[in-house]
Amino acid sequence: MKTSFVNEHVEIHIDNGIIFINHLTENLSLEAAKEIVKQRLKLCYGEKFPLVLDLRKLKSIDKASREYLSRPECIEKLCAGAFIVESLFQEITGTLYLNLHKPPIPAKLFRKEKEAIEWIKSLPCSPY
């Protein structure tokens, strides 16, 4: 059973029942967003997972990508999302995105990976 995927845009892996996505580039295009969702769904093997998404390197997401990522099929097989940001700008942008798109799963922004993982572990859908 494959538990990881890497390309020039992203690293995805599953560890202890949590799916981790780490963006490797500063920009996210629609093409890259579609590939990330496709690969994440392949790794889920039909199961639901909580997500820890590291956005610290990401500086911009084009409008088409933001709209695509807010679609229900892009949240498929996720039961929660913890988003790691680095800057105040990312925090404000992330908060606006979550408030505008209102994901149907618990979602929260964090500055530290450890805090994001602790929050994920506290949720009912967590494997812990």
PDB file of C-alpha atoms in Angstrom, residues 26-98:
ATOM      1  CA  GLU A  26       5.735  29.564  -3.609  1.00  0.00           C
ATOM      2  CA  ASN A  27       2.885  29.459  -6.152  1.00  0.00           C
ATOM      3  CA  LEU A  28      -0.015  27.077  -6.639  1.00  0.00           C
ATOM      4  CA  SER A  29      -1.556  26.789 -10.102  1.00  0.00           C
ATOM      5  CA  LEU A  30      -4.833  25.114 -10.965  1.00  0.00           C
ATOM      6  CA  GLU A  31      -2.966  22.271 -12.686  1.00  0.00           C
ATOM      7  CA  ALA A  32      -0.861  21.642  -9.574  1.00  0.00           C
ATOM      8  CA  ALA A  33      -3.927  21.854  -7.288  1.00  0.00           C
ATOM      9  CA  LYS A  34      -5.732  19.222  -9.363  1.00  0.00           C
ATOM     10  CA  GLU A  35      -2.719  16.893  -9.250  1.00  0.00           C
ATOM     11  CA  ILE A  36      -2.403  17.301  -5.472  1.00  0.00           C
ATOM     12  CA  VAL A  37      -6.075  16.410  -4.914  1.00  0.00           C
ATOM     13  CA  LYS A  38      -5.800  13.456  -7.307  1.00  0.00           C
ATOM     14  CA  GLN A  39      -2.735  12.054  -5.544  1.00  0.00           C
ATOM     15  CA  ARG A  40      -4.178  12.635  -2.060  1.00  0.00           C
ATOM     16  CA  LEU A  41      -7.327  10.723  -2.993  1.00  0.00           C
ATOM     17  CA  LYS A  42      -5.224   7.851  -4.335  1.00  0.00           C
ATOM     18  CA  LEU A  43      -3.343   7.642  -1.034  1.00  0.00           C
ATOM     19  CA  CYS A  44      -6.592   7.596   0.973  1.00  0.00           C
ATOM     20  CA  TYR A  45      -7.696   4.240  -0.505  1.00  0.00           C
ATOM     21  CA  GLY A  46     -11.335   5.134   0.146  1.00  0.00           C
ATOM     22  CA  GLU A  47     -10.790   5.972   3.840  1.00  0.00           C
ATOM     23  CA  LYS A  48     -11.255   9.340   5.578  1.00  0.00           C
ATOM     24  CA  PHE A  49      -8.250  11.053   7.125  1.00  0.00           C
ATOM     25  CA  PRO A  50      -7.540  14.215   9.086  1.00  0.00           C
ATOM     26  CA  LEU A  51      -5.172  16.548   7.217  1.00  0.00           C
ATOM     27  CA  VAL A  52      -2.195  18.632   8.311  1.00  0.00           C
ATOM     28  CA  LEU A  53      -1.400  21.049   5.482  1.00  0.00           C
ATOM     29  CA  ASP A  54       1.865  23.000   5.643  1.00  0.00           C
ATOM     30  CA  LEU A  55       1.415  26.250   3.730  1.00  0.00           C
ATOM     31  CA  ARG A  56       4.487  28.073   5.063  1.00  0.00           C
ATOM     32  CA  LYS A  57       6.373  28.132   1.727  1.00  0.00           C
ATOM     33  CA  LEU A  58       3.284  29.031  -0.303  1.00  0.00           C
ATOM     34  CA  LYS A  59       3.045  32.729  -1.191  1.00  0.00           C
ATOM     35  CA  SER A  60       0.219  32.808  -3.743  1.00  0.00           C
ATOM     36  CA  ILE A  61      -2.694  30.738  -4.973  1.00  0.00           C
ATOM     37  CA  ASP A  62      -4.423  31.888  -8.130  1.00  0.00           C
ATOM     38  CA  LYS A  63      -8.181  32.499  -8.116  1.00  0.00           C
ATOM     39  CA  ALA A  64      -8.999  29.412 -10.195  1.00  0.00           C
ATOM     40  CA  SER A  65      -7.081  27.212  -7.727  1.00  0.00           C
ATOM     41  CA  ARG A  66      -8.825  28.759  -4.700  1.00  0.00           C
ATOM     42  CA  GLU A  67     -12.222  28.176  -6.297  1.00  0.00           C
ATOM     43  CA  TYR A  68     -11.316  24.614  -7.276  1.00  0.00           C
ATOM     44  CA  LEU A  69     -10.004  23.732  -3.802  1.00  0.00           C
ATOM     45  CA  SER A  70     -13.238  24.922  -2.172  1.00  0.00           C
ATOM     46  CA  ARG A  71     -15.323  22.423  -4.181  1.00  0.00           C
ATOM     47  CA  PRO A  72     -16.814  19.450  -2.278  1.00  0.00           C
ATOM     48  CA  GLU A  73     -14.881  16.860  -4.287  1.00  0.00           C
ATOM     49  CA  CYS A  74     -11.598  18.436  -3.149  1.00  0.00           C
ATOM     50  CA  ILE A  75     -12.510  17.877   0.500  1.00  0.00           C
ATOM     51  CA  GLU A  76     -13.596  14.301  -0.175  1.00  0.00           C
ATOM     52  CA  LYS A  77     -12.045  11.739   2.203  1.00  0.00           C
ATOM     53  CA  LEU A  78     -10.996  14.438   4.676  1.00  0.00           C
ATOM     54  CA  CYS A  79     -12.551  14.656   8.133  1.00  0.00           C
ATOM     55  CA  ALA A  80     -10.617  17.712   9.421  1.00  0.00           C
ATOM     56  CA  GLY A  81      -7.965  20.162   8.282  1.00  0.00           C
ATOM     57  CA  ALA A  82      -5.186  21.854  10.237  1.00  0.00           C
ATOM     58  CA  PHE A  83      -3.388  24.510   8.195  1.00  0.00           C
ATOM     59  CA  ILE A  84       0.115  25.613   9.165  1.00  0.00           C
ATOM     60  CA  VAL A  85       0.986  29.200   8.233  1.00  0.00           C
ATOM     61  CA  GLU A  86       4.042  31.305   8.948  1.00  0.00           C
ATOM     62  CA  SER A  87       3.274  34.965   8.419  1.00  0.00           C
ATOM     63  CA  LEU A  88       0.564  37.322   9.581  1.00  0.00           C
ATOM     64  CA  PHE A  89      -0.377  37.784   5.915  1.00  0.00           C
ATOM     65  CA  GLN A  90      -0.905  34.020   5.513  1.00  0.00           C
ATOM     66  CA  GLU A  91      -2.929  33.943   8.724  1.00  0.00           C
ATOM     67  CA  ILE A  92      -5.211  36.787   7.604  1.00  0.00           C
ATOM     68  CA  THR A  93      -5.591  35.324   4.104  1.00  0.00           C
ATOM     69  CA  GLY A  94      -6.256  31.846   5.503  1.00  0.00           C
ATOM     70  CA  THR A  95      -8.835  33.152   7.960  1.00  0.00           C
ATOM     71  CA  LEU A  96     -10.623  35.033   5.178  1.00  0.00           C
ATOM     72  CA  TYR A  97     -10.582  31.928   2.969  1.00  0.00           C
ATOM     73  CA  LEU A  98     -12.031  29.721   5.732  1.00  0.00           C
TER      74      LEU A  98
END
